[in-house]
């Protein structure tokens, strides 16, 4: 795997000055500079990109974050903020001449207000911990990314994380009310309010999914929801992936919004079954998991309807989880699809495109053609309800040229997603990974507008520079290479 | 139904305005001119830019040009058994989609189902350089680039001219019942806020004239069971009530005194400000008709973490919206110049210097 070294000139004097000043702001153990201490911060969940930061700062108060930002602003040192480091697009990849600002010490749940169904959290609170703490009041926090056991709320906001329940309960942006953020010049801002809306522009929407480019999130107030009285999951097997796709449309056309609607193809089913023993039918070409939640009465009514629709759509088998244990088991198979695929292949490359659902047959057909062309198997895991496709391309990085072929295959999939009216990323973010594909999805003027929006928050361009929005030069070079070679050499290198 | 794409003409007018330094006043159906501060400028009439561009019910997405009448969109959705789940107020026959989104208005269903901005998936707009840009898309999940489309919601046209908007739409509930119960404001607040932690299919809750109104929506069985659980009298044919609430047609809204919109945490006990109160959104949006000075009202509301909009009947050039803290205002000004560098769009509609 490539290890990135910046070509930027090393300025030891300036670096030592920065570190000395950081040590004045923070206790000794909160400033890390030894290579071994920096190692855990060299990458996020996308480990193909690695780079050691110059220094890691671990503040534990908002005032310390402000101090660090003011210092870096004064010294013109770039800053990359980091939560749990579970991101899948390299958004928290450090800079070798910059500060890696870890929010790991901000772990406290500050307040749960059951009367108003809100919770105020430090950014390092784990996603699942919110629901666990709210459970005492019959409440929970809805967005549930698969990494919810480890990922933190600050990172969830920065990435606008989704999960398997997005169609009904929305993304992070729909479930937050207020943020406290620190801008690059050290200003503490309150964005949004504890009320349902707030005066002025909707900066809350802008912050959600901004990938650490606009400000550092130091406090988050989320909405909590009443736990549904009942949740029930159906598993349907199909002998044809396209029939499963049709069934998804038919359920929605019937006016039912499932809490979760997930699809897996044969490769994914078999891998998940071997790994989690969820009782999935191994011979099926596709399965659908359809979760219905709400009041007892409503769930009963909808289950009957959905069963009928699934049969009419040609399901070869429809099962309803008989109890909570079986429901959890059905989901375990799906939620462990990624590690399961990781077991059957030395490496896999996870894509995150979204498409209008009606394009599913076309897109799956094309992926399977390319899969043959490249000689690389694909497992498809699909948030079918909201059109978010996760093809996992299986490859072996130790085989010469296979990573490059995989990336080229992946790029074609993302380009196809854009062509059919979708997006290059549904929930994993652009980060470092999909920065070139931004050039496909957006025109020059749109990218320039994004840069202008960033400059409104960070005029000096010091916060997570080089991520999420490509420079126009980069796109020009990418476009040229794309046309001339059809393949991007050394995609890991920065091109400014 | 009239379908017309006049984006080129609109773009040309923006170009001319940039060249001549002419401020523009963006207008759709001209039903919401009473909202916000009074502004002057050459009219940029978007009402001719209309038509539903795409609506595939199975995708739960509708895309329409900004000048499309809201009622045309609602009719098309109703035909497919769907709705705009944020239940937007029209405030007039000619309300357009663009105006609704630009003002970010939502109706009674908002606190339980989401606001206008929650349902926006993408948009096409003209920025202040006269460029036509697209943000977001027609898919429910999309995290590529900053969320500029949602930034447009509630910006009152100060950041760009909306040309096209894609929205997530939802199926209409199979059944809907409204329960009514006599109570005080304080009782209504505690009753409504308790609903937040109960798994009940309530999609609207309001306190008006000594009564609490709860609207239950969902499957037949769900509504029936919830009614048994919550108690209260059923109002037959309740739709006119919710419509009148949404459109401000209830006599409450016709008072000669100024009308204030107060946003507050829903469980907050009644505020001691003299006047008439109507509570919507389960207590999270409170309407006040009062003669008290705005400074006094703002001070009282700020103490409990809320904010106040002068909705009707106030000075047109005053602080209609709650003033912003200075650092936040600075960001607003920079954002305004990033999207509208020449300051030509709806200048001063929200704040004097924006």
mmCIF file of N, CA and C in Angstrom, chain A residues 115-116 139 159 163 167 171 173-174 187 189-190 194-203 205 213 226-227 229 249-250 252-253 255 257 295 297-298 301 354-358 383 386 388 423 425-427 429 438 441-443 445-446 449-450 452 454 456-457 459, chain B residues 54 56 58-60 110-111 117-118 127 131-135 139-147 150 155 158-159 168 171 193 196-199 201 218-222 225 261 263-267 284 307 322 324 327-328 331-332 334-335 338-339 351 354:
data_model
loop_
_atom_site.group_PDB
_atom_site.id
_atom_site.type_symbol
_atom_site.label_atom_id
_atom_site.label_comp_id
_atom_site.label_asym_id
_atom_site.label_seq_id
_atom_site.Cartn_x
_atom_site.Cartn_y
_atom_site.Cartn_z
ATOM 1 N N UNK A 115 -37.680 15.433 28.174
ATOM 2 C CA UNK A 115 -38.924 16.186 27.927
ATOM 3 C C UNK A 115 -38.952 16.790 26.534
ATOM 4 N N UNK A 116 -37.793 17.259 26.096
ATOM 5 C CA UNK A 116 -37.726 17.853 24.759
ATOM 6 C C UNK A 116 -37.111 16.900 23.743
ATOM 7 N N UNK A 139 -36.148 6.488 24.461
ATOM 8 C CA UNK A 139 -35.732 7.258 23.286
ATOM 9 C C UNK A 139 -34.497 6.625 22.642
ATOM 10 N N UNK A 159 -19.401 13.858 8.309
ATOM 11 C CA UNK A 159 -19.617 13.027 7.119
ATOM 12 C C UNK A 159 -21.089 12.935 6.723
ATOM 13 N N UNK A 163 -26.833 5.077 7.353
ATOM 14 C CA UNK A 163 -27.072 3.823 8.057
ATOM 15 C C UNK A 163 -28.148 3.070 7.315
ATOM 16 N N UNK A 167 -33.988 5.781 4.867
ATOM 17 C CA UNK A 167 -35.164 6.101 4.043
ATOM 18 C C UNK A 167 -36.277 6.670 4.918
ATOM 19 N N UNK A 171 -30.783 11.150 7.385
ATOM 20 C CA UNK A 171 -29.351 11.102 7.636
ATOM 21 C C UNK A 171 -29.057 11.938 8.878
ATOM 22 N N UNK A 173 -27.958 14.903 9.031
ATOM 23 C CA UNK A 173 -28.450 16.282 8.868
ATOM 24 C C UNK A 173 -29.900 16.442 9.338
ATOM 25 N N UNK A 174 -30.677 15.380 9.268
ATOM 26 C CA UNK A 174 -32.076 15.447 9.681
ATOM 27 C C UNK A 174 -32.259 15.253 11.179
ATOM 28 N N UNK A 187 -12.475 31.212 16.545
ATOM 29 C CA UNK A 187 -13.776 31.737 16.992
ATOM 30 C C UNK A 187 -14.719 30.574 17.325
ATOM 31 N N UNK A 189 -18.417 29.338 17.478
ATOM 32 C CA UNK A 189 -19.727 29.707 16.950
ATOM 33 C C UNK A 189 -20.777 28.701 17.405
ATOM 34 N N UNK A 190 -21.994 29.206 17.640
ATOM 35 C CA UNK A 190 -23.113 28.307 17.863
ATOM 36 C C UNK A 190 -23.943 28.309 16.591
ATOM 37 N N UNK A 194 -31.458 24.976 20.057
ATOM 38 C CA UNK A 194 -32.198 23.843 20.612
ATOM 39 C C UNK A 194 -33.638 23.835 20.094
ATOM 40 N N UNK A 195 -33.994 24.876 19.399
ATOM 41 C CA UNK A 195 -35.322 24.957 18.794
ATOM 42 C C UNK A 195 -35.276 24.319 17.407
ATOM 43 N N UNK A 196 -36.448 24.070 16.817
ATOM 44 C CA UNK A 196 -36.479 23.325 15.553
ATOM 45 C C UNK A 196 -35.851 24.074 14.398
ATOM 46 N N UNK A 197 -35.846 25.391 14.424
ATOM 47 C CA UNK A 197 -35.082 26.134 13.431
ATOM 48 C C UNK A 197 -34.432 27.318 14.108
ATOM 49 N N UNK A 198 -33.582 28.004 13.361
ATOM 50 C CA UNK A 198 -32.842 29.106 13.972
ATOM 51 C C UNK A 198 -32.738 30.227 12.951
ATOM 52 N N UNK A 199 -32.534 31.468 13.428
ATOM 53 C CA UNK A 199 -32.510 32.590 12.492
ATOM 54 C C UNK A 199 -31.301 32.535 11.564
ATOM 55 N N UNK A 200 -31.448 33.142 10.404
ATOM 56 C CA UNK A 200 -30.338 33.215 9.455
ATOM 57 C C UNK A 200 -30.272 32.014 8.528
ATOM 58 N N UNK A 201 -29.137 31.889 7.863
ATOM 59 C CA UNK A 201 -28.958 30.801 6.903
ATOM 60 C C UNK A 201 -28.848 29.461 7.605
ATOM 61 N N UNK A 202 -29.170 28.408 6.871
ATOM 62 C CA UNK A 202 -29.137 27.061 7.431
ATOM 63 C C UNK A 202 -27.704 26.524 7.429
ATOM 64 N N UNK A 203 -26.896 27.082 8.317
ATOM 65 C CA UNK A 203 -25.491 26.673 8.377
ATOM 66 C C UNK A 203 -25.351 25.246 8.907
ATOM 67 N N UNK A 205 -27.084 22.724 7.935
ATOM 68 C CA UNK A 205 -27.073 21.851 6.754
ATOM 69 C C UNK A 205 -25.720 21.913 6.066
ATOM 70 N N UNK A 213 -13.949 20.592 6.698
ATOM 71 C CA UNK A 213 -13.358 21.637 5.859
ATOM 72 C C UNK A 213 -13.741 23.035 6.317
ATOM 73 N N UNK A 226 -38.787 8.572 19.838
ATOM 74 C CA UNK A 226 -39.387 7.525 20.659
ATOM 75 C C UNK A 226 -39.091 6.183 20.008
ATOM 76 N N UNK A 227 -38.657 5.235 20.826
ATOM 77 C CA UNK A 227 -38.410 3.893 20.294
ATOM 78 C C UNK A 227 -39.717 3.329 19.769
ATOM 79 N N UNK A 229 -42.738 0.927 18.995
ATOM 80 C CA UNK A 229 -43.297 -0.117 19.845
ATOM 81 C C UNK A 229 -42.803 -1.493 19.384
ATOM 82 N N UNK A 249 -39.321 -1.523 -5.573
ATOM 83 C CA UNK A 249 -40.204 -0.493 -6.124
ATOM 84 C C UNK A 249 -41.662 -0.755 -5.773
ATOM 85 N N UNK A 250 -42.053 -2.034 -5.799
ATOM 86 C CA UNK A 250 -43.453 -2.374 -5.541
ATOM 87 C C UNK A 250 -43.846 -2.078 -4.097
ATOM 88 N N UNK A 252 -42.588 0.269 -2.170
ATOM 89 C CA UNK A 252 -42.710 1.714 -2.026
ATOM 90 C C UNK A 252 -43.949 2.237 -2.750
ATOM 91 N N UNK A 253 -44.237 1.637 -3.910
ATOM 92 C CA UNK A 253 -45.434 2.051 -4.658
ATOM 93 C C UNK A 253 -46.709 1.765 -3.858
ATOM 94 N N UNK A 255 -47.120 2.421 -0.909
ATOM 95 C CA UNK A 255 -47.292 3.442 0.122
ATOM 96 C C UNK A 255 -46.706 3.056 1.459
ATOM 97 N N UNK A 257 -43.341 2.810 3.788
ATOM 98 C CA UNK A 257 -41.939 3.226 3.933
ATOM 99 C C UNK A 257 -41.304 2.334 4.991
ATOM 100 N N UNK A 295 -46.190 1.209 15.432
ATOM 101 C CA UNK A 295 -47.005 0.626 16.486
ATOM 102 C C UNK A 295 -47.261 -0.832 16.129
ATOM 103 N N UNK A 297 -49.965 -2.458 15.904
ATOM 104 C CA UNK A 297 -51.044 -2.650 14.941
ATOM 105 C C UNK A 297 -50.567 -2.365 13.514
ATOM 106 N N UNK A 298 -49.806 -1.289 13.386
ATOM 107 C CA UNK A 298 -49.355 -0.889 12.053
ATOM 108 C C UNK A 298 -48.383 -1.914 11.457
ATOM 109 N N UNK A 301 -50.177 -4.956 10.208
ATOM 110 C CA UNK A 301 -50.877 -4.674 8.955
ATOM 111 C C UNK A 301 -49.885 -4.653 7.784
ATOM 112 N N UNK A 354 -24.673 6.371 -5.347
ATOM 113 C CA UNK A 354 -26.128 6.265 -5.248
ATOM 114 C C UNK A 354 -26.730 6.426 -6.634
ATOM 115 N N UNK A 355 -27.864 5.778 -6.829
ATOM 116 C CA UNK A 355 -28.550 5.818 -8.118
ATOM 117 C C UNK A 355 -30.052 5.899 -7.883
ATOM 118 N N UNK A 356 -30.789 6.464 -8.843
ATOM 119 C CA UNK A 356 -32.241 6.319 -8.750
ATOM 120 C C UNK A 356 -32.556 4.818 -8.795
ATOM 121 N N UNK A 357 -33.446 4.389 -7.925
ATOM 122 C CA UNK A 357 -33.686 2.938 -7.803
ATOM 123 C C UNK A 357 -34.021 2.241 -9.116
ATOM 124 N N UNK A 358 -34.742 2.981 -10.008
ATOM 125 C CA UNK A 358 -35.174 2.339 -11.253
ATOM 126 C C UNK A 358 -33.981 1.960 -12.130
ATOM 127 N N UNK A 383 -28.207 -0.485 -0.095
ATOM 128 C CA UNK A 383 -29.276 0.124 0.704
ATOM 129 C C UNK A 383 -30.400 0.411 -0.285
ATOM 130 N N UNK A 386 -32.898 3.534 -0.311
ATOM 131 C CA UNK A 386 -32.509 4.884 -0.700
ATOM 132 C C UNK A 386 -31.483 4.913 -1.831
ATOM 133 N N UNK A 388 -28.611 3.528 -2.412
ATOM 134 C CA UNK A 388 -27.178 3.614 -2.107
ATOM 135 C C UNK A 388 -26.527 2.248 -2.309
ATOM 136 N N UNK A 423 -25.048 9.826 -7.627
ATOM 137 C CA UNK A 423 -23.948 10.560 -7.011
ATOM 138 C C UNK A 423 -22.785 9.609 -6.740
ATOM 139 N N UNK A 425 -21.025 9.533 -4.085
ATOM 140 C CA UNK A 425 -20.993 9.078 -2.693
ATOM 141 C C UNK A 425 -22.309 9.349 -1.970
ATOM 142 N N UNK A 426 -22.828 8.297 -1.359
ATOM 143 C CA UNK A 426 -24.091 8.411 -0.646
ATOM 144 C C UNK A 426 -23.896 8.680 0.826
ATOM 145 N N UNK A 427 -22.812 8.109 1.397
ATOM 146 C CA UNK A 427 -22.642 8.271 2.839
ATOM 147 C C UNK A 427 -21.201 8.184 3.316
ATOM 148 N N UNK A 429 -18.563 9.845 1.979
ATOM 149 C CA UNK A 429 -17.865 11.111 1.793
ATOM 150 C C UNK A 429 -16.835 11.044 0.677
ATOM 151 N N UNK A 438 -15.096 13.896 -8.124
ATOM 152 C CA UNK A 438 -15.832 15.159 -7.977
ATOM 153 C C UNK A 438 -15.797 15.945 -9.295
ATOM 154 N N UNK A 441 -18.682 14.693 -11.328
ATOM 155 C CA UNK A 441 -20.037 15.046 -10.876
ATOM 156 C C UNK A 441 -20.322 16.543 -10.977
ATOM 157 N N UNK A 442 -19.295 17.375 -10.830
ATOM 158 C CA UNK A 442 -19.543 18.826 -10.801
ATOM 159 C C UNK A 442 -18.779 19.557 -11.892
ATOM 160 N N UNK A 443 -19.408 20.608 -12.376
ATOM 161 C CA UNK A 443 -18.768 21.469 -13.369
ATOM 162 C C UNK A 443 -17.787 22.410 -12.662
ATOM 163 N N UNK A 445 -17.652 25.637 -12.554
ATOM 164 C CA UNK A 445 -18.261 26.748 -11.809
ATOM 165 C C UNK A 445 -18.818 26.266 -10.469
ATOM 166 N N UNK A 446 -19.299 25.026 -10.448
ATOM 167 C CA UNK A 446 -19.838 24.476 -9.193
ATOM 168 C C UNK A 446 -18.707 24.224 -8.189
ATOM 169 N N UNK A 449 -17.675 27.389 -6.775
ATOM 170 C CA UNK A 449 -18.626 27.839 -5.758
ATOM 171 C C UNK A 449 -18.346 27.159 -4.423
ATOM 172 N N UNK A 450 -18.029 25.858 -4.483
ATOM 173 C CA UNK A 450 -17.679 25.138 -3.245
ATOM 174 C C UNK A 450 -16.453 25.787 -2.576
ATOM 175 N N UNK A 452 -15.526 28.806 -2.793
ATOM 176 C CA UNK A 452 -15.932 30.094 -2.227
ATOM 177 C C UNK A 452 -16.677 29.907 -0.905
ATOM 178 N N UNK A 454 -16.199 27.427 1.174
ATOM 179 C CA UNK A 454 -15.166 27.104 2.176
ATOM 180 C C UNK A 454 -14.469 28.378 2.652
ATOM 181 N N UNK A 456 -15.570 31.251 2.960
ATOM 182 C CA UNK A 456 -16.393 32.046 3.866
ATOM 183 C C UNK A 456 -16.131 31.646 5.320
ATOM 184 N N UNK A 457 -15.787 30.384 5.530
ATOM 185 C CA UNK A 457 -15.492 29.903 6.887
ATOM 186 C C UNK A 457 -13.991 29.929 7.179
ATOM 187 N N UNK A 459 -10.964 31.474 5.297
ATOM 188 C CA UNK A 459 -10.352 32.229 4.196
ATOM 189 C C UNK A 459 -8.905 31.813 3.934
ATOM 190 N N UNK B 54 -39.939 16.127 -13.444
ATOM 191 C CA UNK B 54 -39.936 14.686 -13.266
ATOM 192 C C UNK B 54 -40.636 14.301 -11.969
ATOM 193 N N UNK B 56 -41.422 10.436 -10.494
ATOM 194 C CA UNK B 56 -41.591 8.995 -10.574
ATOM 195 C C UNK B 56 -41.969 8.557 -9.159
ATOM 196 N N UNK B 58 -42.391 5.896 -7.656
ATOM 197 C CA UNK B 58 -41.616 4.816 -7.020
ATOM 198 C C UNK B 58 -40.277 5.293 -6.482
ATOM 199 N N UNK B 59 -39.774 6.394 -7.007
ATOM 200 C CA UNK B 59 -38.504 6.920 -6.523
ATOM 201 C C UNK B 59 -38.708 7.837 -5.315
ATOM 202 N N UNK B 60 -39.962 8.197 -5.035
ATOM 203 C CA UNK B 60 -40.289 9.143 -3.954
ATOM 204 C C UNK B 60 -39.604 10.497 -4.169
ATOM 205 N N UNK B 110 -44.737 19.530 10.507
ATOM 206 C CA UNK B 110 -43.297 19.735 10.587
ATOM 207 C C UNK B 110 -42.574 19.078 11.774
ATOM 208 N N UNK B 111 -43.124 19.245 12.970
ATOM 209 C CA UNK B 111 -42.336 18.790 14.119
ATOM 210 C C UNK B 111 -42.260 17.278 14.201
ATOM 211 N N UNK B 117 -36.671 22.108 4.484
ATOM 212 C CA UNK B 117 -35.263 21.815 4.171
ATOM 213 C C UNK B 117 -34.928 20.342 4.285
ATOM 214 N N UNK B 118 -35.637 19.640 5.177
ATOM 215 C CA UNK B 118 -35.372 18.214 5.328
ATOM 216 C C UNK B 118 -35.700 17.434 4.060
ATOM 217 N N UNK B 127 -26.430 31.800 -9.606
ATOM 218 C CA UNK B 127 -25.749 32.543 -8.547
ATOM 219 C C UNK B 127 -25.550 34.002 -8.983
ATOM 220 N N UNK B 131 -24.160 32.464 -13.127
ATOM 221 C CA UNK B 131 -23.878 31.085 -13.532
ATOM 222 C C UNK B 131 -25.022 30.162 -13.116
ATOM 223 N N UNK B 132 -25.354 29.213 -13.989
ATOM 224 C CA UNK B 132 -26.363 28.221 -13.617
ATOM 225 C C UNK B 132 -25.636 27.011 -13.040
ATOM 226 N N UNK B 133 -25.971 26.692 -11.792
ATOM 227 C CA UNK B 133 -25.267 25.633 -11.067
ATOM 228 C C UNK B 133 -26.266 24.615 -10.525
ATOM 229 N N UNK B 134 -25.782 23.396 -10.382
ATOM 230 C CA UNK B 134 -26.600 22.326 -9.788
ATOM 231 C C UNK B 134 -25.926 21.805 -8.526
ATOM 232 N N UNK B 135 -26.700 21.628 -7.501
ATOM 233 C CA UNK B 135 -26.175 21.041 -6.254
ATOM 234 C C UNK B 135 -27.110 19.938 -5.789
ATOM 235 N N UNK B 139 -31.397 11.959 -5.654
ATOM 236 C CA UNK B 139 -31.302 10.737 -4.865
ATOM 237 C C UNK B 139 -31.340 11.105 -3.382
ATOM 238 N N UNK B 140 -31.807 10.164 -2.578
ATOM 239 C CA UNK B 140 -32.063 10.463 -1.173
ATOM 240 C C UNK B 140 -30.766 10.625 -0.386
ATOM 241 N N UNK B 141 -29.753 9.882 -0.775
ATOM 242 C CA UNK B 141 -28.463 10.011 -0.084
ATOM 243 C C UNK B 141 -27.427 10.560 -1.046
ATOM 244 N N UNK B 142 -26.751 11.594 -0.623
ATOM 245 C CA UNK B 142 -25.785 12.231 -1.507
ATOM 246 C C UNK B 142 -24.917 13.140 -0.651
ATOM 247 N N UNK B 143 -23.659 12.788 -0.479
ATOM 248 C CA UNK B 143 -22.812 13.642 0.357
ATOM 249 C C UNK B 143 -21.644 14.231 -0.432
ATOM 250 N N UNK B 144 -21.812 14.312 -1.763
ATOM 251 C CA UNK B 144 -20.745 14.890 -2.584
ATOM 252 C C UNK B 144 -20.876 16.411 -2.583
ATOM 253 N N UNK B 145 -19.884 17.091 -2.054
ATOM 254 C CA UNK B 145 -19.900 18.562 -2.035
ATOM 255 C C UNK B 145 -20.707 19.106 -0.876
ATOM 256 N N UNK B 146 -20.536 20.400 -0.609
ATOM 257 C CA UNK B 146 -21.299 21.034 0.475
ATOM 258 C C UNK B 146 -22.784 21.064 0.100
ATOM 259 N N UNK B 147 -23.614 21.069 1.118
ATOM 260 C CA UNK B 147 -25.060 20.993 0.904
ATOM 261 C C UNK B 147 -25.627 22.378 0.572
ATOM 262 N N UNK B 150 -29.666 22.813 0.504
ATOM 263 C CA UNK B 150 -30.385 23.078 1.758
ATOM 264 C C UNK B 150 -30.067 24.482 2.294
ATOM 265 N N UNK B 155 -33.325 31.088 2.900
ATOM 266 C CA UNK B 155 -32.400 32.193 2.624
ATOM 267 C C UNK B 155 -33.134 33.358 1.953
ATOM 268 N N UNK B 158 -31.751 35.454 -0.988
ATOM 269 C CA UNK B 158 -30.609 36.366 -0.887
ATOM 270 C C UNK B 158 -29.320 35.735 -1.409
ATOM 271 N N UNK B 159 -29.357 34.410 -1.680
ATOM 272 C CA UNK B 159 -28.124 33.741 -2.099
ATOM 273 C C UNK B 159 -28.144 33.293 -3.557
ATOM 274 N N UNK B 168 -37.852 15.129 -1.809
ATOM 275 C CA UNK B 168 -38.326 13.807 -1.423
ATOM 276 C C UNK B 168 -39.815 13.936 -1.110
ATOM 277 N N UNK B 171 -45.666 8.873 0.747
ATOM 278 C CA UNK B 171 -47.055 8.441 0.563
ATOM 279 C C UNK B 171 -47.980 9.135 1.565
ATOM 280 N N UNK B 193 -45.746 17.393 24.805
ATOM 281 C CA UNK B 193 -44.331 17.028 24.877
ATOM 282 C C UNK B 193 -44.154 15.582 25.321
ATOM 283 N N UNK B 196 -43.521 13.102 22.544
ATOM 284 C CA UNK B 196 -42.194 12.965 21.942
ATOM 285 C C UNK B 196 -41.504 11.674 22.345
ATOM 286 N N UNK B 197 -41.844 11.183 23.534
ATOM 287 C CA UNK B 197 -41.180 9.950 23.956
ATOM 288 C C UNK B 197 -42.119 8.746 23.921
ATOM 289 N N UNK B 198 -43.218 8.897 23.197
ATOM 290 C CA UNK B 198 -44.140 7.765 23.078
ATOM 291 C C UNK B 198 -44.251 7.334 21.620
ATOM 292 N N UNK B 199 -44.261 6.031 21.398
ATOM 293 C CA UNK B 199 -44.374 5.565 20.018
ATOM 294 C C UNK B 199 -45.810 5.633 19.508
ATOM 295 N N UNK B 201 -48.539 7.342 16.531
ATOM 296 C CA UNK B 201 -48.508 7.905 15.180
ATOM 297 C C UNK B 201 -49.145 9.294 15.106
ATOM 298 N N UNK B 218 -51.716 7.306 9.864
ATOM 299 C CA UNK B 218 -51.003 6.045 9.628
ATOM 300 C C UNK B 218 -51.974 5.037 9.061
ATOM 301 N N UNK B 219 -51.684 3.767 9.319
ATOM 302 C CA UNK B 219 -52.608 2.737 8.846
ATOM 303 C C UNK B 219 -53.878 2.806 9.695
ATOM 304 N N UNK B 220 -54.966 2.254 9.170
ATOM 305 C CA UNK B 220 -56.263 2.264 9.871
ATOM 306 C C UNK B 220 -56.121 1.744 11.304
ATOM 307 N N UNK B 221 -55.454 0.605 11.413
ATOM 308 C CA UNK B 221 -55.312 -0.042 12.719
ATOM 309 C C UNK B 221 -54.492 0.816 13.677
ATOM 310 N N UNK B 222 -53.425 1.396 13.128
ATOM 311 C CA UNK B 222 -52.536 2.199 13.975
ATOM 312 C C UNK B 222 -53.294 3.384 14.554
ATOM 313 N N UNK B 225 -55.899 2.206 17.235
ATOM 314 C CA UNK B 225 -55.285 1.849 18.522
ATOM 315 C C UNK B 225 -54.768 3.077 19.264
ATOM 316 N N UNK B 261 -43.839 35.029 15.775
ATOM 317 C CA UNK B 261 -43.578 33.591 15.722
ATOM 318 C C UNK B 261 -42.432 33.315 16.688
ATOM 319 N N UNK B 263 -40.020 30.527 18.461
ATOM 320 C CA UNK B 263 -39.488 29.164 18.432
ATOM 321 C C UNK B 263 -38.846 28.887 19.788
ATOM 322 N N UNK B 264 -39.205 27.733 20.331
ATOM 323 C CA UNK B 264 -38.812 27.449 21.701
ATOM 324 C C UNK B 264 -38.765 25.939 21.890
ATOM 325 N N UNK B 265 -38.124 25.483 22.943
ATOM 326 C CA UNK B 265 -38.163 24.043 23.207
ATOM 327 C C UNK B 265 -39.614 23.666 23.537
ATOM 328 N N UNK B 266 -40.089 22.553 22.983
ATOM 329 C CA UNK B 266 -41.527 22.273 23.067
ATOM 330 C C UNK B 266 -42.070 22.107 24.485
ATOM 331 N N UNK B 267 -41.244 21.606 25.412
ATOM 332 C CA UNK B 267 -41.766 21.349 26.757
ATOM 333 C C UNK B 267 -41.737 22.589 27.656
ATOM 334 N N UNK B 284 -43.540 23.587 19.885
ATOM 335 C CA UNK B 284 -42.221 24.082 19.470
ATOM 336 C C UNK B 284 -42.313 25.388 18.676
ATOM 337 N N UNK B 307 -36.164 32.050 19.990
ATOM 338 C CA UNK B 307 -35.991 33.230 19.144
ATOM 339 C C UNK B 307 -37.327 33.649 18.542
ATOM 340 N N UNK B 322 -34.716 37.528 14.291
ATOM 341 C CA UNK B 322 -33.853 37.641 15.464
ATOM 342 C C UNK B 322 -32.427 38.024 15.023
ATOM 343 N N UNK B 324 -28.440 38.327 14.719
ATOM 344 C CA UNK B 324 -27.430 37.285 14.900
ATOM 345 C C UNK B 324 -26.275 37.788 15.741
ATOM 346 N N UNK B 327 -20.059 37.201 15.382
ATOM 347 C CA UNK B 327 -19.231 36.263 14.599
ATOM 348 C C UNK B 327 -20.039 35.474 13.560
ATOM 349 N N UNK B 328 -21.291 35.179 13.918
ATOM 350 C CA UNK B 328 -22.159 34.440 13.003
ATOM 351 C C UNK B 328 -22.573 35.327 11.825
ATOM 352 N N UNK B 331 -19.895 35.415 9.202
ATOM 353 C CA UNK B 331 -19.950 34.239 8.315
ATOM 354 C C UNK B 331 -21.081 34.411 7.293
ATOM 355 N N UNK B 332 -22.223 34.909 7.752
ATOM 356 C CA UNK B 332 -23.355 35.138 6.839
ATOM 357 C C UNK B 332 -22.963 36.104 5.722
ATOM 358 N N UNK B 334 -19.986 36.781 4.598
ATOM 359 C CA UNK B 334 -19.010 36.181 3.685
ATOM 360 C C UNK B 334 -19.693 35.166 2.751
ATOM 361 N N UNK B 335 -20.643 34.423 3.320
ATOM 362 C CA UNK B 335 -21.367 33.455 2.494
ATOM 363 C C UNK B 335 -22.177 34.171 1.422
ATOM 364 N N UNK B 338 -19.971 35.143 -1.214
ATOM 365 C CA UNK B 338 -19.450 34.026 -2.005
ATOM 366 C C UNK B 338 -20.464 33.573 -3.053
ATOM 367 N N UNK B 339 -21.737 33.713 -2.746
ATOM 368 C CA UNK B 339 -22.760 33.303 -3.716
ATOM 369 C C UNK B 339 -23.274 34.477 -4.547
ATOM 370 N N UNK B 351 -31.646 40.543 6.777
ATOM 371 C CA UNK B 351 -30.979 41.512 7.645
ATOM 372 C C UNK B 351 -30.537 42.691 6.794
ATOM 373 N N UNK B 354 -27.362 42.334 4.561
ATOM 374 C CA UNK B 354 -27.143 41.046 3.902
ATOM 375 C C UNK B 354 -27.816 41.027 2.539
#
